[in-house]
């Protein structure tokens, strides 16, 4: 039991320290803790252009290193959060930011869900108000047809 | 009539899905429009890789058509395309300039020296061919970042006014040259010819 407990503690330590390994390798110093927050937010929001779906804080690709350094440099120059994002956008396109702007191409992302809700709503209302009678009629038809069919078979078997 | 529509709706949806997924098979998730095409090359002042005293500015691209090749000795694909690029320089009379950057040479906490890098570059060019008129050394990789480079090799075709006309990510081989780059080079040459006369 004791060995098991030790193993669990050790594993936890190893797993936790792994997460810090990359963060330690470039230590950017900030005078203001708020600036540090901004830096962390920016590196989490900017997407590594080379990797498939990783932000630049997570990625160990060289381009992500360089972009983190650039974000830091720009912030030290007193650039605002928005200006840093614009800087990256001018070089790597909208792809680089995890908040896509509304453009004709991306508008589908918002319009399609709204469209589904509208279609669903219309269908719901239509069912609610028109279908009971339709359904009865349909059922009546079905019954009549089944009866006719049964009669036909009976006729045939005679 | 109603039955036909009920049957058609899922069929149409299914057909749409098939078309959508089918084209997905041939799309490249890494392909993105470049932001620098039709813009002048960003301002820079960087040293020559072999002669660090020599500095280059965007003025080196004026007056002729240049293929700017982003590369490094650590990049395997770059080594693969070197012989073909060398052949292009001879056959097509193309001017190729290297934009060199090193992965291991962190300018601030470097593990490698510049002379070490120069030796590696010399060895590699001796082995595979040297297509470069000269190599610009992107020490802090700032120019690469300004150009929207994500890795190596990447290529920029620059016209005689220093404007980027084509951005190609990946290596240049015969197929890429014929289909993608040669037509633009031909067009640039025509433009140059008409402005001269």
Coordinates of C-alpha atoms in Angstrom, one line a residue:
Chain A
X1 CA 0.0 0.0 0.0
X2 CA 2.8 2.3 1.0
X3 CA 4.6 1.6 -2.3
X4 CA 1.5 2.2 -4.2
X5 CA 1.0 5.6 -2.5
X6 CA 4.6 6.6 -3.3
X7 CA 4.1 5.6 -6.9
X8 CA 1.0 7.7 -7.2
X9 CA 2.7 10.7 -5.6
X10 CA 5.8 10.3 -7.9
X11 CA 3.6 9.9 -11.0
X12 CA 1.7 13.0 -10.1
X13 CA 4.9 15.0 -9.6
X14 CA 6.3 13.8 -12.9
X15 CA 3.0 14.6 -14.8
X16 CA 2.7 18.0 -13.2
X17 CA 6.3 19.0 -13.9
X18 CA 5.9 18.0 -17.5
X19 CA 3.4 20.7 -18.0
X20 CA 5.8 23.3 -16.8
X21 CA 8.7 22.1 -18.9
X22 CA 7.9 24.3 -21.9
X23 CA 6.8 27.3 -19.9
X24 CA 10.2 27.5 -18.2
X25 CA 12.2 27.5 -21.4
X26 CA 11.4 31.0 -22.3
X27 CA 11.0 33.2 -19.3
X28 CA 9.6 36.5 -20.2
X29 CA 9.8 39.0 -17.3
X30 CA 7.1 41.5 -16.8
X31 CA 7.1 44.4 -14.4
X32 CA 3.4 44.5 -14.1
X33 CA 1.4 41.3 -13.3
X34 CA -1.4 42.6 -15.6
X35 CA 1.0 42.7 -18.5
X36 CA 1.8 39.1 -17.8
X37 CA -1.9 38.2 -17.9
X38 CA -2.2 40.0 -21.2
X39 CA 0.8 38.1 -22.5
X40 CA -0.7 34.7 -21.5
X41 CA -4.0 35.7 -22.9
X42 CA -2.5 36.7 -26.2
X43 CA -0.3 33.6 -26.6
X44 CA -3.4 31.5 -25.9
X45 CA -5.5 33.4 -28.4
X46 CA -3.0 33.4 -31.2
X47 CA -2.8 30.3 -33.3
X48 CA 0.4 28.7 -34.5
X49 CA 0.3 29.0 -38.3
X50 CA 2.3 25.9 -38.9
X51 CA 0.8 23.4 -36.5
X52 CA -2.6 21.9 -36.8
X53 CA -4.8 23.6 -34.2
X54 CA -2.4 24.6 -31.4
X55 CA -2.0 28.1 -29.9
X56 CA 1.4 29.6 -29.7
X57 CA 1.6 29.1 -26.0
X58 CA 1.2 25.3 -26.4
X59 CA 3.3 24.8 -29.4
X60 CA 7.0 24.1 -29.4
X61 CA 7.5 24.8 -33.1
X62 CA 10.1 27.4 -33.9
X63 CA 7.6 29.7 -35.4
X64 CA 5.6 29.6 -32.1
X65 CA 8.8 30.5 -30.2
X66 CA 9.4 33.4 -32.6
X67 CA 5.9 34.6 -32.3
X68 CA 6.0 34.5 -28.5
X69 CA 9.2 36.5 -28.6
X70 CA 7.5 39.0 -31.0
X71 CA 4.5 39.3 -28.8
X72 CA 6.7 40.1 -25.9
X73 CA 8.8 42.6 -27.9
X74 CA 5.7 44.4 -29.1
X75 CA 4.2 44.5 -25.6
X76 CA 7.5 46.0 -24.3
X77 CA 7.2 48.6 -27.0
X78 CA 3.8 49.5 -25.4
X79 CA 1.6 48.1 -28.1
X80 CA -1.9 47.3 -27.1
X81 CA -3.5 43.8 -27.2
X82 CA -5.4 44.7 -30.3
X83 CA -2.3 46.1 -32.1
X84 CA -0.4 42.9 -31.4
X85 CA -3.3 40.9 -32.9
X86 CA -3.4 43.2 -35.9
X87 CA 0.4 42.8 -36.3
X88 CA 0.1 39.0 -36.5
X89 CA -3.0 39.2 -38.7
X90 CA -1.2 41.4 -41.2
X91 CA 1.5 38.6 -41.6
X92 CA -0.4 35.4 -41.1
X93 CA -4.0 36.2 -42.0
X94 CA -7.2 35.7 -40.1
X95 CA -6.1 32.2 -39.5
X96 CA -3.7 33.3 -36.8
X97 CA -6.4 34.5 -34.4
X98 CA -8.8 32.2 -32.6
X99 CA -11.6 34.7 -32.9
X100 CA -12.6 34.7 -36.6
X101 CA -14.0 38.0 -37.9
X102 CA -17.4 38.0 -39.6
X103 CA -16.7 37.8 -43.3
X104 CA -18.8 36.5 -46.2
X105 CA -17.0 33.1 -45.8
X106 CA -17.3 32.9 -42.0
X107 CA -20.8 34.2 -41.8
X108 CA -22.0 30.7 -42.6
X109 CA -20.7 29.7 -39.1
X110 CA -23.3 31.9 -37.5
X111 CA -26.1 31.7 -40.2
X112 CA -26.3 27.9 -40.4
X113 CA -27.2 27.3 -36.7
X114 CA -29.7 30.2 -36.8
X115 CA -31.1 28.6 -40.0
X116 CA -31.5 25.3 -38.3
X117 CA -33.3 26.8 -35.3
X118 CA -35.7 28.7 -37.7
X119 CA -36.4 25.5 -39.8
X120 CA -37.0 23.6 -36.6
X121 CA -39.3 26.2 -35.3
X122 CA -41.3 26.4 -38.5
X123 CA -41.5 22.6 -38.6
X124 CA -42.6 22.5 -35.0
X125 CA -45.3 25.1 -35.5
X126 CA -46.5 23.4 -38.7
X127 CA -46.8 20.1 -37.0
X128 CA -48.5 21.5 -34.0
X129 CA -51.2 23.3 -36.0
X130 CA -51.7 21.4 -39.2
X131 CA -50.7 17.9 -38.6
X132 CA -53.4 16.5 -36.3
X133 CA -56.0 16.7 -39.1
X134 CA -53.5 15.6 -41.7
X135 CA -52.6 12.7 -39.5
X136 CA -56.2 11.7 -39.0
X137 CA -56.8 11.9 -42.7
X138 CA -53.7 10.0 -43.4
X139 CA -54.6 7.3 -40.9
X140 CA -58.1 7.2 -42.3
X141 CA -56.7 6.7 -45.8
X142 CA -54.3 4.1 -44.6
X143 CA -57.1 2.2 -43.0
X144 CA -59.3 2.5 -46.0
X145 CA -56.5 1.3 -48.2
X146 CA -55.7 -1.6 -45.9
X147 CA -59.4 -2.6 -45.9
X148 CA -59.5 -2.4 -49.7
X149 CA -56.4 -4.5 -49.9
X150 CA -57.8 -7.0 -47.5
X151 CA -61.0 -7.2 -49.5
X152 CA -59.0 -7.7 -52.7
X153 CA -57.1 -10.6 -51.2
X154 CA -60.3 -12.1 -49.9
X155 CA -61.8 -11.7 -53.3
X156 CA -58.8 -13.4 -54.9
X157 CA -58.9 -16.3 -52.5
X158 CA -62.5 -17.0 -53.1
Chain B
X1 CA -46.0 13.2 -54.6
X2 CA -45.4 13.6 -50.9
X3 CA -43.6 10.3 -50.8
X4 CA -41.2 11.3 -53.6
X5 CA -40.2 14.5 -51.7
X6 CA -39.7 12.5 -48.5
X7 CA -37.5 10.2 -50.4
X8 CA -35.6 13.1 -52.1
X9 CA -34.7 15.1 -49.0
X10 CA -32.4 12.5 -47.5
X11 CA -31.0 11.7 -50.9
X12 CA -30.1 15.3 -51.6
X13 CA -28.7 15.7 -48.1
X14 CA -26.6 12.6 -48.6
X15 CA -25.4 13.7 -52.0
X16 CA -24.4 17.1 -50.6
X17 CA -22.5 15.4 -47.8
X18 CA -20.7 13.1 -50.3
X19 CA -19.6 16.0 -52.4
X20 CA -18.5 18.0 -49.3
X21 CA -16.5 15.1 -47.9
X22 CA -15.1 14.1 -51.3
X23 CA -13.5 17.4 -52.0
X24 CA -12.1 17.3 -48.4
X25 CA -10.0 14.4 -49.6
X26 CA -8.1 16.6 -51.9
X27 CA -7.9 19.8 -49.9
X28 CA -4.7 20.7 -48.1
X29 CA -5.4 21.8 -44.5
X30 CA -2.1 23.7 -44.5
X31 CA -2.9 25.8 -47.5
X32 CA -3.7 29.4 -46.7
X33 CA -3.7 32.5 -48.7
X34 CA -0.5 34.5 -48.3
X35 CA -0.8 38.0 -46.9
X36 CA 2.3 39.4 -48.7
X37 CA 1.5 38.8 -52.3
X38 CA 1.4 42.1 -54.3
X39 CA 3.1 44.0 -51.5
X40 CA 6.6 45.3 -51.6
X41 CA 9.1 43.3 -49.6
X42 CA 9.2 44.5 -46.0
X43 CA 12.0 46.8 -44.8
X44 CA 15.1 45.1 -43.5
X45 CA 18.8 45.5 -43.0
X46 CA 20.5 42.2 -42.6
X47 CA 24.0 40.9 -43.0
X48 CA 25.4 38.5 -45.6
X49 CA 25.7 35.0 -44.3
X50 CA 29.3 34.5 -45.4
X51 CA 30.5 38.1 -45.1
X52 CA 28.7 39.6 -42.0
X53 CA 30.2 43.0 -42.7
X54 CA 28.1 43.3 -45.8
X55 CA 24.5 44.5 -45.2
X56 CA 21.5 44.1 -47.5
X57 CA 18.4 46.2 -47.8
X58 CA 15.3 45.8 -50.0
X59 CA 17.3 47.7 -52.7
X60 CA 19.1 44.4 -53.6
X61 CA 15.9 43.2 -55.3
X62 CA 15.5 46.2 -57.6
X63 CA 16.1 45.9 -61.3
X64 CA 15.8 42.2 -61.7
X65 CA 13.5 39.2 -61.1
X66 CA 14.6 37.3 -58.0
X67 CA 13.5 34.0 -56.4
X68 CA 14.0 34.4 -52.7
X69 CA 14.4 31.0 -51.1
X70 CA 14.0 30.6 -47.4
X71 CA 16.1 27.7 -46.2
X72 CA 18.5 26.3 -43.6
X73 CA 20.9 23.3 -43.4
X74 CA 18.7 21.7 -40.8
X75 CA 15.9 21.4 -43.4
X76 CA 15.9 18.1 -45.3
X77 CA 13.5 19.2 -48.1
X78 CA 15.8 22.2 -48.8
X79 CA 18.7 19.8 -49.4
X80 CA 16.5 17.8 -51.7
X81 CA 15.6 20.8 -53.9
X82 CA 19.1 22.3 -54.0
X83 CA 20.2 20.3 -57.1
X84 CA 17.1 21.3 -59.0
X85 CA 17.4 24.9 -58.0
X86 CA 21.0 24.9 -59.2
X87 CA 19.8 23.4 -62.5
X88 CA 17.2 26.2 -62.8
X89 CA 19.8 28.9 -62.3
X90 CA 21.8 27.5 -65.3
X91 CA 18.8 26.6 -67.5
X92 CA 16.5 29.5 -66.9
X93 CA 19.0 32.2 -66.0
X94 CA 17.1 32.8 -62.8
X95 CA 18.5 34.7 -59.9
X96 CA 18.1 32.9 -56.6
X97 CA 18.8 34.6 -53.3
X98 CA 18.8 32.6 -50.1
X99 CA 17.2 33.9 -46.9
X100 CA 19.0 31.8 -44.4
X101 CA 17.9 31.1 -40.8
X102 CA 19.2 28.7 -38.3
X103 CA 17.2 26.7 -35.8
X104 CA 20.0 26.0 -33.3
X105 CA 21.4 29.5 -33.4
X106 CA 19.4 31.4 -30.9
X107 CA 20.9 34.9 -31.3
X108 CA 20.7 35.5 -27.6
X109 CA 21.5 32.2 -26.1
X110 CA 23.2 30.6 -29.0
X111 CA 24.6 27.1 -28.8
X112 CA 26.3 27.4 -32.2
X113 CA 28.7 30.0 -33.5
X114 CA 28.3 31.9 -36.8
X115 CA 31.5 30.4 -38.1
X116 CA 30.0 27.0 -37.3
X117 CA 26.9 27.8 -39.3
X118 CA 29.0 29.1 -42.2
X119 CA 31.0 25.8 -42.3
X120 CA 27.8 23.7 -42.3
X121 CA 26.4 25.8 -45.1
X122 CA 29.6 25.5 -47.2
X123 CA 29.6 21.7 -46.7
X124 CA 26.0 21.4 -47.8
X125 CA 26.3 23.7 -50.8
X126 CA 29.4 21.8 -52.0
X127 CA 27.5 18.5 -51.7
X128 CA 24.2 19.4 -53.3
X129 CA 25.0 22.5 -55.5
X130 CA 24.9 26.2 -54.9
X131 CA 22.1 28.1 -56.6
X132 CA 22.5 31.2 -54.6
X133 CA 23.8 34.5 -55.8
X134 CA 24.2 35.3 -52.1
X135 CA 22.6 34.5 -48.8
X136 CA 20.8 37.0 -46.5
X137 CA 21.2 35.9 -42.9
X138 CA 18.0 36.4 -41.0
X139 CA 19.6 36.6 -37.6
X140 CA 16.6 37.1 -35.4
X141 CA 14.2 35.7 -38.0
X142 CA 12.4 39.0 -38.1
X143 CA 12.2 39.2 -41.9
X144 CA 10.8 35.7 -42.0
X145 CA 8.1 36.7 -39.6
X146 CA 7.3 39.8 -41.6
X147 CA 7.0 37.6 -44.7
X148 CA 4.7 35.2 -43.0
X149 CA 7.1 32.3 -43.2
X150 CA 6.0 29.3 -41.3
X151 CA 8.8 26.9 -42.0
X152 CA 11.3 26.0 -44.7
X153 CA 11.5 25.7 -47.6
X154 CA 9.4 28.6 -48.8
X155 CA 9.9 30.8 -51.9
X156 CA 9.0 34.3 -52.9
X157 CA 9.1 35.5 -56.4
X158 CA 10.0 39.2 -56.4
X159 CA 9.7 41.4 -59.4
X160 CA 12.1 44.2 -60.6
X161 CA 10.3 46.8 -58.4
X162 CA 10.8 44.7 -55.3
X163 CA 7.2 43.6 -55.1
X164 CA 6.4 40.1 -54.1
X165 CA 4.4 38.4 -56.8
X166 CA 4.2 34.8 -55.7
X167 CA 4.5 32.9 -52.4
X168 CA 5.2 29.2 -52.6
X169 CA 5.3 27.1 -49.5
X170 CA 7.2 23.9 -49.9
X171 CA 9.9 22.7 -52.3
X172 CA 10.3 23.5 -55.9
X173 CA 10.5 20.5 -58.2
X174 CA 9.9 20.1 -61.9
X175 CA 6.1 19.9 -61.6
X176 CA 5.8 22.9 -59.3
X177 CA 8.2 24.9 -61.5
X178 CA 6.2 24.1 -64.7
X179 CA 2.7 24.6 -63.3
X180 CA 3.1 27.3 -60.8
X181 CA 6.3 29.3 -61.0
X182 CA 7.4 29.4 -64.7
X183 CA 4.2 31.1 -65.9
X184 CA 4.6 33.9 -63.4
X185 CA 8.3 34.3 -64.2
X186 CA 7.4 34.5 -67.9
X187 CA 4.8 37.2 -67.2
X188 CA 7.3 39.2 -65.1
X189 CA 9.8 39.0 -67.9
X190 CA 7.2 40.3 -70.4
X191 CA 6.4 43.1 -68.0
X192 CA 10.0 44.0 -67.8
X193 CA 10.4 43.9 -71.5
X194 CA 7.5 46.2 -72.1
X195 CA 8.6 48.7 -69.5
X196 CA 12.1 48.8 -71.0
X197 CA 11.0 49.7 -74.6

